[in-house]
Coordinates of C-alpha atoms in Angstrom, one line a residue:
Chain J
M1 CA -32.6 7.3 10.4
S2 CA -34.8 9.7 11.3
L3 CA -35.9 12.6 8.7
T4 CA -35.4 15.7 11.6
Q5 CA -32.6 14.5 12.8
S6 CA -29.6 16.6 11.1
R7 CA -27.7 14.5 9.1
T8 CA -24.6 16.1 8.7
A9 CA -21.6 15.0 6.9
P10 CA -18.4 13.9 8.4
T11 CA -15.7 16.0 7.9
Y12 CA -12.1 15.5 6.3
G13 CA -11.1 15.6 9.7
V14 CA -13.0 12.7 11.7
L15 CA -12.2 11.0 8.2
L16 CA -8.5 11.3 8.3
L17 CA -8.6 9.9 12.2
R18 CA -10.8 7.3 11.4
G19 CA -8.1 5.7 8.4
L20 CA -6.0 6.5 10.5
L21 CA -6.9 4.3 13.6
A22 CA -7.9 1.9 11.0
G23 CA -4.5 1.7 9.8
L24 CA -2.4 0.9 12.8
I25 CA -4.9 -1.8 13.6
A26 CA -3.9 -2.9 10.2
G27 CA -0.4 -2.5 10.4
L28 CA -0.3 -3.9 14.0
L29 CA -2.5 -7.4 12.3
A30 CA 0.0 -7.4 9.6
G31 CA 3.3 -7.1 12.0
A32 CA 1.4 -10.4 13.8
F33 CA 1.3 -11.8 10.5
A34 CA 4.9 -11.3 9.7
Y35 CA 6.2 -12.1 12.7
A36 CA 4.6 -15.2 13.3
L37 CA 5.1 -16.4 9.6
G38 CA 7.6 -14.6 7.6
E39 CA 10.7 -14.0 10.3
P40 CA 11.0 -18.0 10.3
K41 CA 12.2 -17.7 6.8
V42 CA 14.2 -14.7 7.3
D43 CA 15.6 -16.1 9.7
A44 CA 16.4 -18.8 7.8
A45 CA 18.2 -16.2 4.8
I46 CA 20.0 -14.7 7.1
A47 CA 21.4 -18.2 8.3
I48 CA 22.7 -18.0 4.6
E49 CA 23.8 -14.7 4.3
E50 CA 25.6 -15.0 7.1
A51 CA 27.6 -19.3 6.2
A52 CA 28.4 -17.5 3.3
A53 CA 30.1 -13.9 4.5
H54 CA 32.0 -16.8 6.8
A55 CA 33.0 -18.5 3.9
E56 CA 34.2 -15.9 2.4
A57 CA 35.5 -14.1 5.6
A58 CA 37.8 -18.1 5.9
S59 CA 38.9 -18.1 2.5
G60 CA 40.7 -14.9 2.4
A61 CA 38.3 -12.4 0.3
P62 CA 37.4 -9.2 3.1
A63 CA 34.3 -9.4 5.1
A64 CA 31.8 -8.3 3.4
E65 CA 29.2 -5.5 4.9
D66 CA 27.4 -7.2 7.8
H67 CA 23.7 -5.6 8.5
H68 CA 22.6 -9.0 10.3
G69 CA 25.1 -10.3 13.0
E70 CA 26.1 -9.6 16.3
D71 CA 27.4 -6.4 15.1
A72 CA 24.7 -5.0 13.9
L73 CA 23.6 -1.8 14.5
V74 CA 20.0 -3.2 15.8
S75 CA 20.3 -6.7 16.9
R76 CA 18.3 -9.4 15.4
H77 CA 15.4 -9.4 18.8
G78 CA 15.6 -5.5 17.8
Q79 CA 14.8 -5.7 14.6
K80 CA 12.2 -8.4 15.2
G81 CA 10.3 -5.6 17.8
G82 CA 11.0 -3.1 14.9
L83 CA 8.9 -5.0 12.7
F84 CA 6.0 -4.2 14.7
L85 CA 6.6 -0.6 14.6
A86 CA 7.0 -0.5 10.1
T87 CA 4.1 -2.4 10.1
A88 CA 2.2 0.1 12.6
L89 CA 3.9 3.2 10.7
F90 CA 3.1 1.5 7.1
G91 CA -0.4 0.8 8.0
V92 CA -1.1 4.6 10.0
A93 CA 0.7 5.9 6.7
M94 CA -2.0 4.1 4.3
G95 CA -4.8 4.7 6.8
G96 CA -5.1 8.2 6.7
L97 CA -4.5 7.8 2.3
L98 CA -7.0 5.6 2.6
A99 CA -8.9 8.3 4.5
T100 CA -8.2 10.8 1.4
A101 CA -8.8 9.0 -1.4
Y102 CA -12.4 8.6 0.1
T103 CA -12.8 12.3 1.2
L104 CA -11.6 13.5 -2.8
L105 CA -13.1 10.3 -4.8
R106 CA -16.3 9.8 -2.9
R107 CA -18.2 12.2 -5.3
R108 CA -17.2 10.2 -7.6
L109 CA -17.7 6.7 -7.1
R110 CA -20.9 5.5 -8.2
T111 CA -22.3 4.0 -5.1
E112 CA -24.9 4.9 -2.4
H113 CA -23.0 2.4 0.0
D114 CA -20.3 4.2 1.5
S115 CA -19.5 0.9 2.9
H116 CA -18.9 -0.2 -1.5
A117 CA -17.1 2.8 -1.3
A118 CA -14.4 2.6 1.0
L119 CA -14.6 -1.2 0.4
G120 CA -13.8 -0.4 -3.4
L121 CA -11.1 1.4 -2.7
A122 CA -8.8 -0.5 -0.6
A123 CA -9.7 -3.2 -3.1
A124 CA -8.1 -1.2 -5.9
A125 CA -4.9 -0.3 -3.5
L126 CA -4.4 -4.1 -3.3
L127 CA -4.7 -4.9 -7.0
G128 CA -2.7 -1.5 -7.9
M129 CA 0.0 -1.2 -4.8
V130 CA 0.3 -5.2 -4.1
L131 CA -0.7 -7.6 -6.7
V132 CA 0.5 -5.5 -9.7
P133 CA 4.2 -4.8 -8.7
F134 CA 4.1 -8.5 -7.1
V135 CA 3.9 -10.4 -10.3
K136 CA 6.4 -8.3 -12.2
Y137 CA 9.1 -7.4 -8.6
P138 CA 8.3 -10.0 -6.8
P139 CA 9.8 -9.3 -3.0
N140 CA 13.3 -10.8 -1.8
P141 CA 14.4 -12.6 1.3
P142 CA 18.0 -10.5 2.9
A143 CA 21.0 -12.1 1.1
V144 CA 19.3 -12.0 -2.3
G145 CA 19.3 -8.7 -3.7
D146 CA 22.4 -7.4 -4.3
P147 CA 23.1 -3.8 -2.9
A148 CA 24.6 -2.2 -5.8
T149 CA 21.6 -2.2 -7.5
I150 CA 19.4 -0.8 -5.0
N151 CA 18.1 2.5 -6.4
Q152 CA 17.3 1.0 -10.1
R153 CA 15.3 -1.3 -8.5
T154 CA 13.5 1.7 -5.7
I155 CA 12.8 2.8 -9.1
S156 CA 11.4 0.6 -10.8
Y157 CA 9.9 -0.9 -8.0
L158 CA 8.3 2.4 -7.9
S159 CA 7.1 3.1 -10.9
I160 CA 4.9 0.0 -10.9
V161 CA 3.0 0.5 -8.3
V162 CA 2.1 3.7 -9.8
I163 CA 1.7 2.1 -13.3
G164 CA -0.6 -0.1 -10.8
L165 CA -2.6 2.5 -9.9
A166 CA -2.8 4.1 -13.2
A167 CA -4.5 0.6 -14.7
V168 CA -7.0 0.2 -12.0
W169 CA -8.1 4.2 -12.9
A170 CA -7.9 2.9 -16.4
A171 CA -10.0 -0.2 -15.6
V172 CA -12.7 2.7 -14.3
I173 CA -12.3 5.1 -17.1
A174 CA -12.5 1.8 -19.6
A175 CA -16.0 -0.1 -17.7
R176 CA -17.8 3.7 -17.7
A177 CA -16.5 4.9 -22.0
P178 CA -19.4 2.3 -22.9
H179 CA -22.8 3.5 -24.1
A180 CA -25.7 4.1 -21.2
G181 CA -27.1 1.0 -21.0
A182 CA -24.9 -1.3 -22.2
A183 CA -24.6 -4.8 -21.0
D184 CA -22.6 -5.6 -17.6
W185 CA -20.3 -7.6 -19.4
V186 CA -19.3 -4.8 -22.0
R187 CA -18.7 -2.9 -19.2
A188 CA -16.2 -5.5 -17.6
A189 CA -14.5 -6.5 -20.6
A190 CA -14.1 -3.2 -21.4
G191 CA -12.6 -2.9 -17.4
L192 CA -10.4 -6.0 -17.9
G193 CA -9.9 -4.5 -21.1
G194 CA -8.5 -1.0 -19.7
F195 CA -6.3 -2.7 -16.7
L196 CA -4.4 -5.2 -18.7
V197 CA -4.1 -2.4 -21.7
V198 CA -2.2 -0.8 -18.7
V199 CA -0.1 -3.6 -16.6
V200 CA 1.0 -5.3 -19.6
V201 CA 2.6 -1.8 -21.7
G202 CA 4.4 -1.7 -17.8
Y203 CA 5.6 -5.0 -17.6
V204 CA 6.9 -5.2 -20.9
L205 CA 9.2 -1.5 -20.6
L206 CA 10.0 -1.5 -17.1
P207 CA 13.7 -3.6 -16.5
N208 CA 13.5 -7.2 -15.7
I209 CA 15.2 -7.8 -12.5
D210 CA 16.6 -11.2 -11.4
E211 CA 19.0 -11.2 -8.4
V212 CA 18.4 -14.8 -6.6
P213 CA 22.1 -16.4 -6.5
E214 CA 22.0 -20.1 -7.9
T215 CA 22.4 -21.6 -4.4
F216 CA 19.5 -20.3 -2.7
P217 CA 17.0 -22.7 -2.0
P218 CA 13.8 -21.9 -3.9
S219 CA 11.8 -23.2 -1.7
L220 CA 12.3 -20.2 1.0
L221 CA 12.3 -18.0 -1.8
W222 CA 9.1 -19.3 -2.5
N223 CA 8.2 -19.0 1.4
F224 CA 8.7 -16.0 1.9
R225 CA 7.4 -14.6 -1.4
V226 CA 4.2 -16.1 -0.3
T227 CA 4.6 -14.7 3.7
S228 CA 5.0 -11.0 2.3
L229 CA 2.0 -11.1 -0.2
G230 CA 0.2 -12.4 2.5
T231 CA 1.5 -9.6 4.9
Q232 CA 0.1 -6.9 2.8
V233 CA -3.2 -8.8 1.7
T234 CA -3.7 -8.8 5.0
L235 CA -2.6 -4.9 6.0
W236 CA -5.2 -3.6 3.6
A237 CA -8.0 -6.3 4.0
A238 CA -7.5 -5.8 7.8
L239 CA -7.4 -1.5 6.5
G240 CA -11.0 -1.7 4.4
L241 CA -12.5 -3.6 7.0
A242 CA -11.3 -1.5 9.6
F243 CA -12.5 2.1 7.9
T244 CA -15.4 0.5 6.8
A245 CA -16.1 -0.4 10.2
L246 CA -15.3 2.8 11.2
L247 CA -17.4 5.1 8.4
P248 CA -19.8 7.4 10.4
R249 CA -23.0 6.2 10.3
S250 CA -24.4 9.3 9.6
A251 CA -22.5 8.9 6.6
S252 CA -24.4 6.5 4.5
S253 CA -25.3 7.8 0.9
E254 CA -24.8 11.4 2.3
A255 CA -21.9 13.8 1.2
V256 CA -18.2 14.4 1.7
T257 CA -17.7 18.3 2.4
G258 CA -15.1 18.4 4.6
R259 CA -16.7 21.3 6.2
G260 CA -19.5 19.6 8.1
R261 CA -22.5 20.2 6.7
T262 CA -24.3 19.0 3.6
E263 CA -27.6 20.3 1.7
S264 CA -30.6 18.5 1.9
V265 CA -30.9 15.8 0.6
P266 CA -34.2 14.1 -1.1
V267 CA -34.9 10.8 0.6
Chain U
M1 CA -8.5 13.6 -15.8
P2 CA -11.5 13.0 -17.9
K3 CA -14.8 14.7 -16.4
V4 CA -16.8 11.5 -14.4
Q5 CA -20.5 12.1 -14.7
T6 CA -22.6 10.5 -12.0
V7 CA -25.5 8.7 -12.0
R8 CA -27.4 10.9 -10.1
P9 CA -26.6 13.4 -7.4
L10 CA -25.1 11.4 -4.7
H11 CA -23.1 13.7 -3.4
P12 CA -24.8 17.4 -3.8
T13 CA -22.0 19.8 -2.7
T14 CA -18.4 19.6 -3.7
V15 CA -15.0 19.2 -1.3
S16 CA -13.6 22.6 -0.8
P17 CA -10.3 24.3 -1.5
R18 CA -9.5 24.2 2.6
V19 CA -10.3 20.6 2.2
L20 CA -8.2 20.0 -0.5
G21 CA -5.0 22.5 1.3
A22 CA -5.4 20.2 3.7
A23 CA -5.4 16.9 1.7
F24 CA -2.0 18.3 0.6
G25 CA -0.9 18.8 3.6
V26 CA -2.0 15.2 5.0
V27 CA -0.7 13.5 2.3
A28 CA 2.6 14.6 1.5
T29 CA 3.3 14.0 5.4
L30 CA 2.2 10.8 5.1
L31 CA 4.5 9.9 1.8
L32 CA 7.4 11.3 4.0
L33 CA 6.4 8.5 7.1
A34 CA 5.9 5.9 4.2
Y35 CA 9.4 6.9 2.9
L36 CA 11.1 6.5 5.8
V37 CA 10.2 2.8 6.4
A38 CA 10.4 1.6 3.0
F39 CA 12.8 3.5 1.5
D40 CA 14.8 4.9 3.7
Q41 CA 18.1 2.8 2.2
G42 CA 21.4 2.7 3.0
A43 CA 22.5 4.4 -0.1
V44 CA 20.1 7.5 0.1
S45 CA 19.3 7.1 4.4
Q46 CA 18.6 10.7 5.6
S47 CA 17.6 9.1 8.6
G48 CA 20.9 7.4 9.3
M49 CA 20.9 3.5 9.7
F50 CA 19.2 3.2 13.0
L51 CA 16.0 3.5 11.5
H52 CA 16.8 1.6 8.5
E53 CA 17.8 -1.0 10.7
L54 CA 15.1 -1.2 13.0
M55 CA 12.5 -1.6 10.4
H56 CA 14.6 -3.8 8.4
D57 CA 12.0 -6.9 8.6
G58 CA 9.3 -5.1 7.8
R59 CA 10.7 -3.4 4.9
H60 CA 11.2 -7.2 3.3
L61 CA 8.1 -8.5 3.8
L62 CA 6.5 -5.5 3.1
G63 CA 7.6 -6.6 -0.8
V64 CA 10.0 -3.5 -1.1
P65 CA 13.2 -3.4 -2.6
C66 CA 15.9 -3.8 0.0
H67 CA 19.9 -4.3 -0.5

C-alpha cells in the first residue's frame, strides 16, 4: 500500500452493511444445506407425529393440535420455502451482530490481521452459540418436544447460549492472565481451563431435558441432530468466511473508528 | 469488564460514543429479528401463528427449541 494513499478505516456503517450481506449469503447457504439434508428428516418426523395423531383419533381420544397436517396454517410446501426465509433472516441478524462485535472488539483482539480477528470472532460464536448449547440441549425434530415445556426449554436454551459465550470470554481472559513471556502451552491450558470451568458449571446448574418418546426412531433422531448441527456450522462458517472476504481492503491493520478517519500510523 | 491491554497500540483511536449508540440500536433491532425467527413461539407469539408456522422448519434445523 502506498504511503501517500489516504488510510482511512471503514466506518461502522460500511462494516455493518458487509456483515448483513455476508449474513444473507451464509443464511441462504445454510438454507440450501438444510433443505437438501434436513427436510427429509423433518418430513419423516412429521409422518411419525401424524401417524400417532391418527391412532389417537381412531381410539376416540381428542385429536391433538395439528401443526403440520393438511389443516395447518402454512402447508408443508410453504414451510419448506419458509425454511429459506428463516435461515436468511437469521443469517442477516447474526451477520449484523458479527459486524457490530467486530467494530467494538477489534481494538481488543491482539492480532494485526483483520482477517484473523473476523474469523476468530465467527469461530468464537460457533463455539459459544452452537457447539456448547448442542451438547447440553441437542436439537429435536418435530414430534419430540412437549408443548407444555416450551417456555422452560426456551429459557434454558437461551441460558446455555449466554453461558457458551461467557465461556469463550473466560477462555480469552484466562489465556491472557499468565505473566508476560509465559509459554504458549501455559496460555492455551489456562484458556482451556477457563472455558471448561464456565461450561461445566453451566451444564451442571441447568436442568436436564429429555423428552424423546421411547417410540421415536433413534437413528432418525441422530440423523436429524447431525444435519441440524451441519446447518448451524454451515451458517457460521460461511458467515465468517464471507464477512472476512468482504472486509474493506484498506482496513488491514487499521483502526476501526466509526468516523472514517484514523490518526496516522507508523508503517 | 477487566481492562485489556494490547501488546502494542494497533488502533490508536477508540470507538466513538456515536458508534456505541448506533451499535446499541442495531443490536436491539437484530435481536428482535432473531427473536421473530427463532423464538416467536405459539405460547408467547407476538406476531400470530403465521410467521411461527412459516419458519417452523428453519427453527427446528437451526437448533432452537420448538413445540
